[in-house]
Each structure stands twice: as structure tokens, then as C-alpha cells.
Amino acid sequence: MNQEKKHPSLERANSRRKQVLDAAACCFSRHGFHGASMAEISKTAGMSAGHIYNYFDSKDAIIAAFVEQNMERVSNIMHDLAQSDDPLQAMIDDVEKRVQECLDPSIWAVPLEIHSEASRNPKIAATMQAADQRSRGQLFAIVTAAREKRGLPAGEDLVEGRINAMIAMYQGLAVRHVHNPGVLNPGLVDGVRTAIRALMLGE
Amino acid sequence: MNQEKKHPSLERANSRRKQVLDAAACCFSRHGFHGASMAEISKTAGMSAGHIYNYFDSKDAIIAAFVEQNMERVSNIMHDLAQSDDPLQAMIDDVEKRVQECLDPSIWAVPLEIHSEASRNPKIAATMQAADQRSRGQLFAIVTAAREKRGLPAGEDLVEGRINAMIAMYQGLAVRHVHNPGVLNPGLVDGVRTAIRALMLGE
């Protein structure tokens, strides 16, 4: 609905920013966050070393943009759930899609790199935690309302605990992929669905 | 039962190795795997830079020792489960203990660092994957036998999928801790137990 007309130079800047982010994702996955220099990122993006600073003034700023990007993806999922007549059933129906996403390196590789960096870098940890809190807040409201509508227990601790267990399982799948490249066996989606059904629809 | 008498010099070597591993864990968590040098690790361990090479010839060898250490911890858990009269119920009863372990940085910080490195280093990935496969194999045998004894479906894909979903949830909790330091809310253990009960005892 909110269709703003973008200024051509703004569009150009956005496209340049995306070019830098794609290059950074590539460099981070090759050498890790610490091993990738701004010089290498600008070279991979096909820009001069000075030019890149017009868009991002540090590697931390690039990381913040990735967190933003991931939050947008999660926000879209939340938006669709909130529109659904039966969000709890929708979460169960969507398990296969979510599992596929969690096992897609183009989605999880950079977040894991950020994660590792966040355990050492309080500024990045704060950015990541704020994004996480916002997403959890949205999910919390959706699940609480949907469980109340079905007459299921919907106390704050209960809903918070179930949501955290569910997110842990999805986030853990991305981690497991490195430990067990064969994790996507024919029973995985059923297994995850069994757990999500119990978490969302169980007393 | 298998009480071997250790040679004093072997005991000394083991204690030195542990000294290096403790120092390495500390350096990795401060600067990451790449940022920590063998020189810094030996200094932290209170050894000369040359001395450390008597115990580990590279950082990769240190990582392999950590994987070994973690596998021993998991093997002990498997051993206790295998001895239990009712391993499925034991897994449900142990949820609180397992959740506490997953949220303990002294247990998960190094594995996450290794994980991040494994996504770039095929040798480390292979070590980690072999350890994971061994643990999953033990768990698979325990869960299959216990479900058969209870007359529950115990097909290979079903058991494999349920085990992977369970491990993903536990491993994901360690990841979530960085995203959400307040993850251990009063409902978390109940949430995880709800999911594990469905995974292990559900049709």
C-alpha cells in the first residue's frame, strides 16, 4: 500500500549497498569475519577501497545491515502468520518450508558468522539481541492470541518457553547441518512437525 | 573396571595437555580461533612457545582434542541412558539438567567457535562430523530399542528424524543464548520437555 516513489540516486545507492553485502557474505564465508578486510570486500564488490566507505563505514556497519536484512525476512513471516485465520495450524503446515530455509546456507551462513562475532563484540551482540527481541515480541502476541482463541493455556511463561524451544530447534538445524550434512533425512520434517505441534497445540 | 595404572610421565603429559586446552579455550573465546596464536596460547598456559609443540603440533590438533573432549561428555550421557530401565522417560526427566548444560558457556563456547571454523576448514569438519555420527549412532540404537519395547513405531527414518529434531533443539539453545540472554525464563524447561516428550513418546 505504502508505495513510495524512490529517488533514482537512492535506488542506485540501495543497489550499491546490496552489491557490497553480497561481496561481504562471500568474503565472510571464505575467511570468517576477522579474516575478511574492507579492502577485500571492496575488491570482490568491484569497487575502489575508498568508494565502499560511502555506503558502510566499517565491518560492524555491514554486520548491522545483515542483521537488518534477516529481521526483514523474519518480519515477513510474522506478517503472514498474523494475517492467517489459524496461525498455530499455519506454523505446523509451514514446517517443511521453514526446515528447508534453515538448511539453506545462503540464509544461515552469515547469521552464524555474526553469531560467533557477537559472542566477543558487545555492539554487535546488542544489535542482534534487539532484532531478536522484536521478532519474539511479534511471535509472542500471535501465539498468545491464537491459544486464547482455542481455549488453550496461554500464560506468559508458558508461551515464552514454547516459543524459545521452537526457535531453538529451527536455529539449531542450521548448526546441525555442519555437524551432520545428512540431517535432512526423510523423517526430519515429520520429527520437527511432531515437536512444533506439541509446542503450539499441546496443553 | 578397566583401571589401568598410569605411568607418572603419562599423567604429567595429560595434565599438561589439559593446561594447554584450558588456555586455548580462554584465548579462543577472547579472540576467536583465527585471532588466537599458538604463541598466545602457550603464554596463557605458562609454557614456552616451543614446549607447547610437545603436546599439540597445531591449532587444528587443539581443536581435535576439544572435539574429543566433548564426545567423551556425550558418551557418558549415552552410557547412562543405555543403563536405564526406561531411557525414553530418563530423557524426559533429564531435560532440566540438559537445558542447564546447553546454557553453560563453559560447555558451549568452544564448540561454537569450532563450528564456525568447521564451515571453512574441511579437516575440522570431518573430525566433528565423525564424532557426531558416532554419538547419533549410539542414541539411535537406544531410542529404537526403547520404542520397540513400548510398542511405538520405530522405523529408521522416524527415529532418525526425531533424534535430529531433539539434538537441534538442544544445540540451538546454546545459539539462542547469545541472541536472547534471557532465554532461561521459567517456562523454558517445560517447553523443551513438552517437545521431547512428543518426540520420544509420541506415535
mmCIF file of C-alpha atoms in Angstrom:
data_model
loop_
_atom_site.group_PDB
_atom_site.id
_atom_site.type_symbol
_atom_site.label_atom_id
_atom_site.label_comp_id
_atom_site.label_asym_id
_atom_site.label_seq_id
_atom_site.Cartn_x
_atom_site.Cartn_y
_atom_site.Cartn_z
ATOM 1 C CA MET A 1 0.000 0.000 0.000
ATOM 2 C CA ASN A 2 2.737 2.341 1.062
ATOM 3 C CA GLN A 3 4.247 2.727 -2.382
ATOM 4 C CA GLU A 4 6.825 5.448 -2.143
ATOM 5 C CA LYS A 5 8.441 6.742 -5.269
ATOM 6 C CA LYS A 6 12.147 6.329 -4.858
ATOM 7 C CA HIS A 7 14.608 8.924 -5.980
ATOM 8 C CA PRO A 8 16.858 7.413 -8.699
ATOM 9 C CA SER A 9 20.025 8.151 -6.720
ATOM 10 C CA LEU A 10 18.501 6.422 -3.672
ATOM 11 C CA GLU A 11 17.752 3.372 -5.785
ATOM 12 C CA ARG A 12 21.296 3.433 -7.057
ATOM 13 C CA ALA A 13 22.634 3.657 -3.504
ATOM 14 C CA ASN A 14 20.468 0.706 -2.450
ATOM 15 C CA SER A 15 21.722 -1.355 -5.332
ATOM 16 C CA ARG A 16 25.323 -0.453 -4.433
ATOM 17 C CA ARG A 17 24.700 -1.399 -0.808
ATOM 18 C CA LYS A 18 23.348 -4.762 -1.915
ATOM 19 C CA GLN A 19 26.441 -5.243 -4.086
ATOM 20 C CA VAL A 20 28.642 -4.672 -1.021
ATOM 21 C CA LEU A 21 26.549 -7.018 1.151
ATOM 22 C CA ASP A 22 26.747 -9.832 -1.408
ATOM 23 C CA ALA A 23 30.513 -9.391 -1.641
ATOM 24 C CA ALA A 24 30.836 -9.326 2.163
ATOM 25 C CA ALA A 25 28.780 -12.525 2.531
ATOM 26 C CA CYS A 26 31.139 -14.194 0.113
ATOM 27 C CA CYS A 27 34.292 -12.955 1.910
ATOM 28 C CA PHE A 28 32.976 -13.813 5.400
ATOM 29 C CA SER A 29 32.180 -17.373 4.381
ATOM 30 C CA ARG A 30 35.657 -17.779 2.861
ATOM 31 C CA HIS A 31 37.744 -16.263 5.656
ATOM 32 C CA GLY A 32 35.438 -15.502 8.570
ATOM 33 C CA PHE A 33 34.561 -12.058 9.850
ATOM 34 C CA HIS A 34 38.073 -11.328 11.100
ATOM 35 C CA GLY A 35 39.850 -12.692 8.060
ATOM 36 C CA ALA A 36 37.854 -10.545 5.617
ATOM 37 C CA SER A 37 39.192 -6.997 5.216
ATOM 38 C CA MET A 38 37.293 -3.964 3.905
ATOM 39 C CA ALA A 39 39.863 -3.911 1.063
ATOM 40 C CA GLU A 40 38.991 -7.480 0.070
ATOM 41 C CA ILE A 41 35.244 -6.803 0.335
ATOM 42 C CA SER A 42 35.505 -3.730 -1.907
ATOM 43 C CA LYS A 43 37.633 -5.642 -4.403
ATOM 44 C CA THR A 44 35.091 -8.519 -4.502
ATOM 45 C CA ALA A 45 32.308 -5.940 -4.970
ATOM 46 C CA GLY A 46 34.251 -4.380 -7.857
ATOM 47 C CA MET A 47 34.613 -1.018 -6.109
ATOM 48 C CA SER A 48 37.544 1.114 -5.126
ATOM 49 C CA ALA A 49 38.608 0.789 -1.500
ATOM 50 C CA GLY A 50 37.545 4.382 -0.849
ATOM 51 C CA HIS A 51 34.163 4.079 -2.541
ATOM 52 C CA ILE A 52 32.905 1.370 -0.170
ATOM 53 C CA TYR A 53 33.068 3.837 2.748
ATOM 54 C CA ASN A 54 30.300 5.880 1.111
ATOM 55 C CA TYR A 55 27.969 3.011 1.952
ATOM 56 C CA PHE A 56 29.388 1.377 5.092
ATOM 57 C CA ASP A 57 31.903 2.991 7.397
ATOM 58 C CA SER A 58 33.098 -0.283 8.986
ATOM 59 C CA LYS A 59 32.681 -4.050 9.013
ATOM 60 C CA ASP A 60 30.419 -3.587 12.058
ATOM 61 C CA ALA A 61 28.095 -1.463 9.891
ATOM 62 C CA ILE A 62 27.989 -4.275 7.318
ATOM 63 C CA ILE A 63 27.095 -6.764 10.047
ATOM 64 C CA ALA A 64 24.322 -4.446 11.266
ATOM 65 C CA ALA A 65 22.918 -4.361 7.716
ATOM 66 C CA PHE A 66 22.883 -8.184 7.621
ATOM 67 C CA VAL A 67 21.010 -8.303 10.922
ATOM 68 C CA GLU A 68 18.528 -5.803 9.450
ATOM 69 C CA GLN A 69 18.154 -7.966 6.318
ATOM 70 C CA ASN A 70 17.460 -11.094 8.339
ATOM 71 C CA MET A 71 14.980 -9.231 10.540
ATOM 72 C CA GLU A 72 13.084 -8.197 7.421
ATOM 73 C CA ARG A 73 12.835 -11.845 6.345
ATOM 74 C CA VAL A 74 11.523 -12.838 9.798
ATOM 75 C CA SER A 75 9.126 -9.867 9.862
ATOM 76 C CA ASN A 76 7.585 -11.026 6.590
ATOM 77 C CA ILE A 77 6.990 -14.475 8.100
ATOM 78 C CA MET A 78 5.375 -12.846 11.172
ATOM 79 C CA HIS A 79 3.210 -10.645 8.974
ATOM 80 C CA ASP A 80 1.873 -13.668 7.079
ATOM 81 C CA LEU A 81 1.195 -15.524 10.335
ATOM 82 C CA ALA A 82 -0.651 -12.555 11.815
ATOM 83 C CA GLN A 83 -2.902 -12.430 8.710
ATOM 84 C CA SER A 84 -3.730 -16.135 8.954
ATOM 85 C CA ASP A 85 -7.112 -17.297 10.323
ATOM 86 C CA ASP A 86 -5.362 -20.055 12.245
ATOM 87 C CA PRO A 87 -1.723 -19.091 12.919
ATOM 88 C CA LEU A 88 -0.956 -22.185 15.036
ATOM 89 C CA GLN A 89 -2.056 -24.531 12.264
ATOM 90 C CA ALA A 90 -0.173 -22.356 9.757
ATOM 91 C CA MET A 91 3.037 -22.848 11.764
ATOM 92 C CA ILE A 92 2.521 -26.611 11.606
ATOM 93 C CA ASP A 93 1.711 -26.508 7.881
ATOM 94 C CA ASP A 94 4.808 -24.384 7.182
ATOM 95 C CA VAL A 95 7.286 -26.716 8.903
ATOM 96 C CA GLU A 96 8.662 -28.139 5.657
ATOM 97 C CA LYS A 97 9.309 -24.673 4.217
ATOM 98 C CA ARG A 98 10.952 -23.442 7.433
ATOM 99 C CA VAL A 99 13.161 -26.539 7.658
ATOM 100 C CA GLN A 100 14.304 -26.030 4.063
ATOM 101 C CA GLU A 101 15.189 -22.406 4.842
ATOM 102 C CA CYS A 102 17.141 -23.402 7.955
ATOM 103 C CA LEU A 103 19.215 -25.819 5.900
ATOM 104 C CA ASP A 104 19.914 -23.303 3.109
ATOM 105 C CA PRO A 105 23.483 -21.990 3.522
ATOM 106 C CA SER A 106 22.636 -18.727 1.737
ATOM 107 C CA ILE A 107 20.284 -17.995 4.647
ATOM 108 C CA TRP A 108 22.243 -19.304 7.651
ATOM 109 C CA ALA A 109 25.944 -18.916 6.798
ATOM 110 C CA VAL A 110 26.217 -15.184 7.515
ATOM 111 C CA PRO A 111 23.997 -15.255 10.644
ATOM 112 C CA LEU A 112 26.272 -17.945 12.137
ATOM 113 C CA GLU A 113 29.340 -15.857 11.382
ATOM 114 C CA ILE A 114 27.628 -12.888 13.049
ATOM 115 C CA HIS A 115 26.686 -15.083 15.962
ATOM 116 C CA SER A 116 30.272 -16.118 16.516
ATOM 117 C CA GLU A 117 31.389 -12.481 16.353
ATOM 118 C CA ALA A 118 28.597 -11.359 18.695
ATOM 119 C CA SER A 119 29.948 -13.559 21.490
ATOM 120 C CA ARG A 120 33.010 -11.255 21.509
ATOM 121 C CA ASN A 121 31.647 -7.934 20.284
ATOM 122 C CA PRO A 122 29.095 -6.285 22.629
ATOM 123 C CA LYS A 123 27.964 -3.763 19.988
ATOM 124 C CA ILE A 124 27.055 -6.491 17.517
ATOM 125 C CA ALA A 125 25.504 -8.572 20.311
ATOM 126 C CA ALA A 126 23.276 -5.591 21.202
ATOM 127 C CA THR A 127 22.116 -5.126 17.572
ATOM 128 C CA MET A 128 21.359 -8.838 17.280
ATOM 129 C CA GLN A 129 19.566 -9.019 20.613
ATOM 130 C CA ALA A 130 17.351 -6.035 19.794
ATOM 131 C CA ALA A 131 16.314 -7.642 16.491
ATOM 132 C CA ASP A 132 15.647 -10.955 18.239
ATOM 133 C CA GLN A 133 13.560 -9.298 20.935
ATOM 134 C CA ARG A 134 11.396 -7.550 18.355
ATOM 135 C CA SER A 135 10.722 -10.783 16.444
ATOM 136 C CA ARG A 136 9.992 -12.734 19.621
ATOM 137 C CA GLY A 137 7.587 -9.997 20.732
ATOM 138 C CA GLN A 138 5.631 -10.300 17.482
ATOM 139 C CA LEU A 139 5.510 -14.089 17.716
ATOM 140 C CA PHE A 140 4.532 -13.942 21.382
ATOM 141 C CA ALA A 141 1.483 -11.766 20.619
ATOM 142 C CA ILE A 142 0.397 -14.025 17.746
ATOM 143 C CA VAL A 143 0.741 -17.275 19.728
ATOM 144 C CA THR A 144 -0.901 -15.884 22.878
ATOM 145 C CA ALA A 145 -3.962 -14.625 20.974
ATOM 146 C CA ALA A 146 -4.284 -17.839 18.954
ATOM 147 C CA ARG A 147 -4.022 -20.109 22.015
ATOM 148 C CA GLU A 148 -6.570 -17.996 23.904
ATOM 149 C CA LYS A 149 -8.952 -18.242 20.945
ATOM 150 C CA ARG A 150 -8.663 -22.050 21.085
ATOM 151 C CA GLY A 151 -9.127 -22.116 24.866
ATOM 152 C CA LEU A 152 -5.574 -23.415 25.434
ATOM 153 C CA PRO A 153 -3.410 -22.318 28.407
ATOM 154 C CA ALA A 154 -1.653 -19.107 27.386
ATOM 155 C CA GLY A 155 0.273 -17.874 30.415
ATOM 156 C CA GLU A 156 3.232 -15.622 29.720
ATOM 157 C CA ASP A 157 5.921 -18.092 30.891
ATOM 158 C CA LEU A 158 4.311 -20.987 29.066
ATOM 159 C CA VAL A 159 4.098 -19.139 25.736
ATOM 160 C CA GLU A 160 7.587 -17.655 26.107
ATOM 161 C CA GLY A 161 9.065 -21.085 26.903
ATOM 162 C CA ARG A 162 7.342 -22.780 23.960
ATOM 163 C CA ILE A 163 8.426 -20.054 21.541
ATOM 164 C CA ASN A 164 12.033 -20.259 22.714
ATOM 165 C CA ALA A 165 12.023 -24.057 22.359
ATOM 166 C CA MET A 166 10.642 -23.730 18.806
ATOM 167 C CA ILE A 167 13.127 -21.059 17.724
ATOM 168 C CA ALA A 168 15.981 -23.062 19.293
ATOM 169 C CA MET A 169 15.012 -26.070 17.181
ATOM 170 C CA TYR A 170 14.996 -24.085 13.935
ATOM 171 C CA GLN A 171 18.186 -22.223 14.734
ATOM 172 C CA GLY A 172 19.805 -25.471 15.848
ATOM 173 C CA LEU A 173 19.032 -27.068 12.491
ATOM 174 C CA ALA A 174 21.359 -24.594 10.805
ATOM 175 C CA VAL A 175 24.077 -25.557 13.295
ATOM 176 C CA ARG A 176 23.407 -29.278 12.864
ATOM 177 C CA HIS A 177 23.879 -29.020 9.139
ATOM 178 C CA VAL A 178 27.625 -28.544 9.675
ATOM 179 C CA HIS A 179 27.817 -31.428 12.172
ATOM 180 C CA ASN A 180 25.641 -33.717 10.111
ATOM 181 C CA PRO A 181 25.375 -32.855 6.413
ATOM 182 C CA GLY A 182 22.817 -35.687 6.052
ATOM 183 C CA VAL A 183 20.433 -34.133 8.606
ATOM 184 C CA LEU A 184 17.675 -33.715 6.005
ATOM 185 C CA ASN A 185 16.696 -37.413 6.099
ATOM 186 C CA PRO A 186 13.133 -38.343 5.098
ATOM 187 C CA GLY A 187 11.983 -38.255 8.743
ATOM 188 C CA LEU A 188 13.280 -34.813 9.701
ATOM 189 C CA VAL A 189 10.276 -32.728 8.648
ATOM 190 C CA ASP A 190 7.913 -35.160 10.433
ATOM 191 C CA GLY A 191 10.081 -35.029 13.542
ATOM 192 C CA VAL A 192 10.141 -31.234 13.644
ATOM 193 C CA ARG A 193 6.389 -31.121 12.933
ATOM 194 C CA THR A 194 5.719 -33.514 15.837
ATOM 195 C CA ALA A 195 7.597 -31.194 18.193
ATOM 196 C CA ILE A 196 6.020 -27.971 16.877
ATOM 197 C CA ARG A 197 2.518 -29.455 17.074
ATOM 198 C CA ALA A 198 3.092 -30.364 20.738
ATOM 199 C CA LEU A 199 4.558 -26.925 21.484
ATOM 200 C CA MET A 200 1.837 -24.913 19.760
ATOM 201 C CA LEU A 201 -1.317 -27.028 20.203
ATOM 202 C CA GLY A 202 -0.457 -29.018 23.338
ATOM 203 C CA GLU A 203 -1.980 -28.209 26.725
ATOM 204 C CA MET B 1 36.505 -51.763 35.840
ATOM 205 C CA ASN B 2 39.299 -51.117 33.426
ATOM 206 C CA GLN B 3 41.567 -49.471 35.939
ATOM 207 C CA GLU B 4 44.906 -49.043 34.262
ATOM 208 C CA LYS B 5 47.865 -47.890 36.246
ATOM 209 C CA LYS B 6 49.171 -44.792 34.576
ATOM 210 C CA HIS B 7 52.827 -44.118 34.159
ATOM 211 C CA PRO B 8 53.733 -40.922 36.100
ATOM 212 C CA SER B 9 55.113 -39.241 32.970
ATOM 213 C CA LEU B 10 51.871 -40.051 31.111
ATOM 214 C CA GLU B 11 49.870 -38.450 33.920
ATOM 215 C CA ARG B 12 52.104 -35.431 33.721
ATOM 216 C CA ALA B 13 51.620 -35.213 29.964
ATOM 217 C CA ASN B 14 47.832 -35.426 30.391
ATOM 218 C CA SER B 15 47.876 -32.670 32.951
ATOM 219 C CA ARG B 16 49.997 -30.517 30.630
ATOM 220 C CA ARG B 17 47.623 -31.177 27.748
ATOM 221 C CA LYS B 18 44.708 -30.090 29.925
ATOM 222 C CA GLN B 19 46.637 -26.936 30.839
ATOM 223 C CA VAL B 20 47.015 -26.111 27.123
ATOM 224 C CA LEU B 21 43.345 -26.834 26.385
ATOM 225 C CA ASP B 22 42.171 -24.551 29.208
ATOM 226 C CA ALA B 23 44.432 -21.790 27.942
ATOM 227 C CA ALA B 24 43.250 -22.318 24.351
ATOM 228 C CA ALA B 25 39.570 -22.159 25.399
ATOM 229 C CA CYS B 26 40.291 -18.846 27.061
ATOM 230 C CA CYS B 27 42.164 -17.422 24.028
ATOM 231 C CA PHE B 28 39.536 -18.651 21.513
ATOM 232 C CA SER B 29 36.717 -17.023 23.439
ATOM 233 C CA ARG B 30 38.647 -13.744 23.629
ATOM 234 C CA HIS B 31 39.835 -13.508 20.024
ATOM 235 C CA GLY B 32 38.233 -16.327 18.071
ATOM 236 C CA PHE B 33 40.048 -19.267 16.547
ATOM 237 C CA HIS B 34 41.880 -17.147 13.980
ATOM 238 C CA GLY B 35 42.790 -14.359 16.363
ATOM 239 C CA ALA B 36 44.423 -16.702 18.885
ATOM 240 C CA SER B 37 48.036 -17.629 18.055
ATOM 241 C CA MET B 38 49.991 -20.625 19.348
ATOM 242 C CA ALA B 39 52.333 -18.079 20.982
ATOM 243 C CA GLU B 40 49.447 -16.507 22.910
ATOM 244 C CA ILE B 41 48.060 -19.914 23.899
ATOM 245 C CA SER B 42 51.441 -21.061 25.232
ATOM 246 C CA LYS B 43 51.890 -17.781 27.110
ATOM 247 C CA THR B 44 48.418 -18.114 28.690
ATOM 248 C CA ALA B 45 49.259 -21.717 29.635
ATOM 249 C CA GLY B 46 52.507 -20.521 31.227
ATOM 250 C CA MET B 47 54.702 -22.509 28.844
ATOM 251 C CA SER B 48 57.437 -21.614 26.437
ATOM 252 C CA ALA B 49 56.376 -21.293 22.805
ATOM 253 C CA GLY B 50 58.469 -24.329 21.885
ATOM 254 C CA HIS B 51 57.217 -26.503 24.751
ATOM 255 C CA ILE B 52 53.588 -26.412 23.602
ATOM 256 C CA TYR B 53 54.520 -28.268 20.396
ATOM 257 C CA ASN B 54 55.403 -31.329 22.501
ATOM 258 C CA TYR B 55 51.676 -31.685 23.157
ATOM 259 C CA PHE B 56 49.916 -30.218 20.110
ATOM 260 C CA ASP B 57 51.575 -29.602 16.775
ATOM 261 C CA SER B 58 48.965 -27.092 15.535
ATOM 262 C CA LYS B 59 45.784 -25.237 16.405
ATOM 263 C CA ASP B 60 43.922 -27.889 14.373
ATOM 264 C CA ALA B 61 45.262 -30.535 16.790
ATOM 265 C CA ILE B 62 43.935 -28.482 19.710
ATOM 266 C CA ILE B 63 40.529 -28.281 18.070
ATOM 267 C CA ALA B 64 40.552 -32.057 17.513
ATOM 268 C CA ALA B 65 41.251 -32.525 21.243
ATOM 269 C CA PHE B 66 38.253 -30.319 22.103
ATOM 270 C CA VAL B 67 36.023 -32.375 19.819
ATOM 271 C CA GLU B 68 37.336 -35.496 21.576
ATOM 272 C CA GLN B 69 36.617 -33.932 24.993
ATOM 273 C CA ASN B 70 33.047 -33.053 24.029
ATOM 274 C CA MET B 71 32.495 -36.523 22.599
ATOM 275 C CA GLU B 72 33.541 -38.029 25.923
ATOM 276 C CA ARG B 73 30.937 -35.873 27.709
ATOM 277 C CA VAL B 74 28.229 -37.020 25.274
ATOM 278 C CA SER B 75 29.395 -40.649 25.507
ATOM 279 C CA ASN B 76 28.934 -40.546 29.276
ATOM 280 C CA ILE B 77 25.360 -39.314 28.820
ATOM 281 C CA MET B 78 24.712 -42.134 26.306
ATOM 282 C CA HIS B 79 26.215 -44.690 28.662
ATOM 283 C CA ASP B 80 23.877 -43.621 31.484
ATOM 284 C CA LEU B 81 20.877 -43.723 29.144
ATOM 285 C CA ALA B 82 21.776 -47.193 27.904
ATOM 286 C CA GLN B 83 21.930 -48.443 31.525
ATOM 287 C CA SER B 84 18.496 -47.006 32.345
ATOM 288 C CA ASP B 85 15.423 -49.283 32.569
ATOM 289 C CA ASP B 86 13.391 -46.678 30.723
ATOM 290 C CA PRO B 87 15.682 -44.497 28.578
ATOM 291 C CA LEU B 88 12.826 -42.505 26.980
ATOM 292 C CA GLN B 89 11.456 -41.458 30.360
ATOM 293 C CA ALA B 90 15.030 -40.751 31.523
ATOM 294 C CA MET B 91 15.457 -38.314 28.611
ATOM 295 C CA ILE B 92 12.286 -36.509 29.680
ATOM 296 C CA ASP B 93 13.347 -36.489 33.343
ATOM 297 C CA ASP B 94 16.794 -35.124 32.400
ATOM 298 C CA VAL B 95 15.525 -32.148 30.393
ATOM 299 C CA GLU B 96 16.273 -29.598 33.108
ATOM 300 C CA LYS B 97 19.859 -30.814 33.500
ATOM 301 C CA ARG B 98 20.436 -30.862 29.736
ATOM 302 C CA VAL B 99 18.981 -27.359 29.307
ATOM 303 C CA GLN B 100 21.279 -26.041 32.057
ATOM 304 C CA GLU B 101 24.282 -27.589 30.294
ATOM 305 C CA CYS B 102 23.289 -26.084 26.940
ATOM 306 C CA LEU B 103 23.146 -22.643 28.521
ATOM 307 C CA ASP B 104 26.516 -23.002 30.277
ATOM 308 C CA PRO B 105 29.137 -21.023 28.332
ATOM 309 C CA SER B 106 31.972 -23.217 29.622
ATOM 310 C CA ILE B 107 30.332 -26.083 27.714
ATOM 311 C CA TRP B 108 29.140 -24.379 24.514
ATOM 312 C CA ALA B 109 31.561 -21.506 23.835
ATOM 313 C CA VAL B 110 34.376 -23.599 22.355
ATOM 314 C CA PRO B 111 32.078 -25.918 20.343
ATOM 315 C CA LEU B 112 30.507 -22.858 18.696
ATOM 316 C CA GLU B 113 33.932 -21.500 17.831
ATOM 317 C CA ILE B 114 34.834 -24.892 16.366
ATOM 318 C CA HIS B 115 31.566 -24.944 14.496
ATOM 319 C CA SER B 116 32.292 -21.614 12.873
ATOM 320 C CA GLU B 117 35.768 -22.808 11.897
ATOM 321 C CA ALA B 118 34.420 -26.124 10.565
ATOM 322 C CA SER B 119 32.308 -24.320 7.980
ATOM 323 C CA ARG B 120 35.626 -23.228 6.369
ATOM 324 C CA ASN B 121 38.047 -25.996 7.325
ATOM 325 C CA PRO B 122 37.228 -29.433 5.816
ATOM 326 C CA LYS B 123 39.651 -31.285 8.131
ATOM 327 C CA ILE B 124 37.956 -29.934 11.254
ATOM 328 C CA ALA B 125 34.520 -30.503 9.709
ATOM 329 C CA ALA B 126 35.455 -34.164 9.121
ATOM 330 C CA THR B 127 36.607 -34.641 12.749
ATOM 331 C CA MET B 128 33.426 -33.032 14.039
ATOM 332 C CA GLN B 129 31.162 -34.994 11.709
ATOM 333 C CA ALA B 130 32.755 -38.321 12.671
ATOM 334 C CA ALA B 131 32.199 -37.554 16.376
ATOM 335 C CA ASP B 132 28.609 -36.508 15.708
ATOM 336 C CA GLN B 133 27.906 -39.647 13.694
ATOM 337 C CA ARG B 134 29.198 -41.870 16.493
ATOM 338 C CA SER B 135 27.015 -40.156 19.130
ATOM 339 C CA ARG B 136 23.945 -40.228 16.900
ATOM 340 C CA GLY B 137 24.514 -43.926 16.239
ATOM 341 C CA GLN B 138 24.527 -44.676 19.974
ATOM 342 C CA LEU B 139 21.392 -42.609 20.552
ATOM 343 C CA PHE B 140 19.669 -44.188 17.554
ATOM 344 C CA ALA B 141 20.193 -47.710 18.953
ATOM 345 C CA ILE B 142 18.932 -46.683 22.401
ATOM 346 C CA VAL B 143 15.796 -44.925 21.125
ATOM 347 C CA THR B 144 14.928 -47.648 18.589
ATOM 348 C CA ALA B 145 15.135 -50.426 21.206
ATOM 349 C CA ALA B 146 13.195 -48.415 23.798
ATOM 350 C CA ARG B 147 10.396 -47.504 21.367
ATOM 351 C CA GLU B 148 10.119 -51.117 20.177
ATOM 352 C CA LYS B 149 9.847 -52.266 23.797
ATOM 353 C CA ARG B 150 6.943 -49.854 24.312
ATOM 354 C CA GLY B 151 5.272 -50.915 21.063
ATOM 355 C CA LEU B 152 5.764 -47.473 19.487
ATOM 356 C CA PRO B 153 6.579 -47.003 15.778
ATOM 357 C CA ALA B 154 10.358 -47.279 15.437
ATOM 358 C CA GLY B 155 11.137 -47.057 11.719
ATOM 359 C CA GLU B 156 14.617 -45.881 10.793
ATOM 360 C CA ASP B 157 13.546 -42.559 9.224
ATOM 361 C CA LEU B 158 11.146 -41.792 12.060
ATOM 362 C CA VAL B 159 13.736 -42.374 14.799
ATOM 363 C CA GLU B 160 16.485 -40.553 12.873
ATOM 364 C CA GLY B 161 14.190 -37.539 12.278
ATOM 365 C CA ARG B 162 13.106 -37.353 15.914
ATOM 366 C CA ILE B 163 16.672 -37.601 17.177
ATOM 367 C CA ASN B 164 17.833 -34.855 14.819
ATOM 368 C CA ALA B 165 14.957 -32.600 15.899
ATOM 369 C CA MET B 166 15.861 -33.172 19.562
ATOM 370 C CA ILE B 167 19.583 -32.543 19.104
ATOM 371 C CA ALA B 168 18.802 -29.432 17.017
ATOM 372 C CA MET B 169 16.727 -28.044 19.884
ATOM 373 C CA TYR B 170 19.496 -28.577 22.451
ATOM 374 C CA GLN B 171 22.227 -27.275 20.173
ATOM 375 C CA GLY B 172 20.036 -24.339 19.198
ATOM 376 C CA LEU B 173 19.639 -23.357 22.856
ATOM 377 C CA ALA B 174 23.354 -22.624 23.037
ATOM 378 C CA VAL B 175 22.989 -20.394 19.963
ATOM 379 C CA ARG B 176 19.877 -18.695 21.338
ATOM 380 C CA HIS B 177 21.696 -17.727 24.488
ATOM 381 C CA VAL B 178 23.701 -15.159 22.522
ATOM 382 C CA HIS B 179 20.583 -13.824 20.747
ATOM 383 C CA ASN B 180 18.485 -13.813 23.881
ATOM 384 C CA PRO B 181 20.399 -13.785 27.167
ATOM 385 C CA GLY B 182 17.055 -14.107 28.991
ATOM 386 C CA VAL B 183 16.180 -17.378 27.251
ATOM 387 C CA LEU B 184 16.111 -19.294 30.561
ATOM 388 C CA ASN B 185 12.698 -17.956 31.571
ATOM 389 C CA PRO B 186 10.588 -20.036 33.980
ATOM 390 C CA GLY B 187 8.741 -21.702 31.065
ATOM 391 C CA LEU B 188 11.742 -22.860 29.040
ATOM 392 C CA VAL B 189 12.317 -26.242 30.692
ATOM 393 C CA ASP B 190 8.584 -27.057 30.429
ATOM 394 C CA GLY B 191 8.589 -26.023 26.769
ATOM 395 C CA VAL B 192 11.584 -28.211 25.921
ATOM 396 C CA ARG B 193 10.113 -31.107 27.925
ATOM 397 C CA THR B 194 6.814 -30.814 26.009
ATOM 398 C CA ALA B 195 8.694 -31.133 22.721
ATOM 399 C CA ILE B 196 10.969 -34.004 23.857
ATOM 400 C CA ARG B 197 8.010 -35.943 25.275
ATOM 401 C CA ALA B 198 6.219 -35.691 21.907
ATOM 402 C CA LEU B 199 9.374 -36.648 20.012
ATOM 403 C CA MET B 200 10.276 -39.637 22.182
ATOM 404 C CA LEU B 201 6.906 -40.999 23.370
ATOM 405 C CA GLY B 202 4.602 -39.771 20.594
ATOM 406 C CA GLU B 203 3.246 -42.124 17.925
#
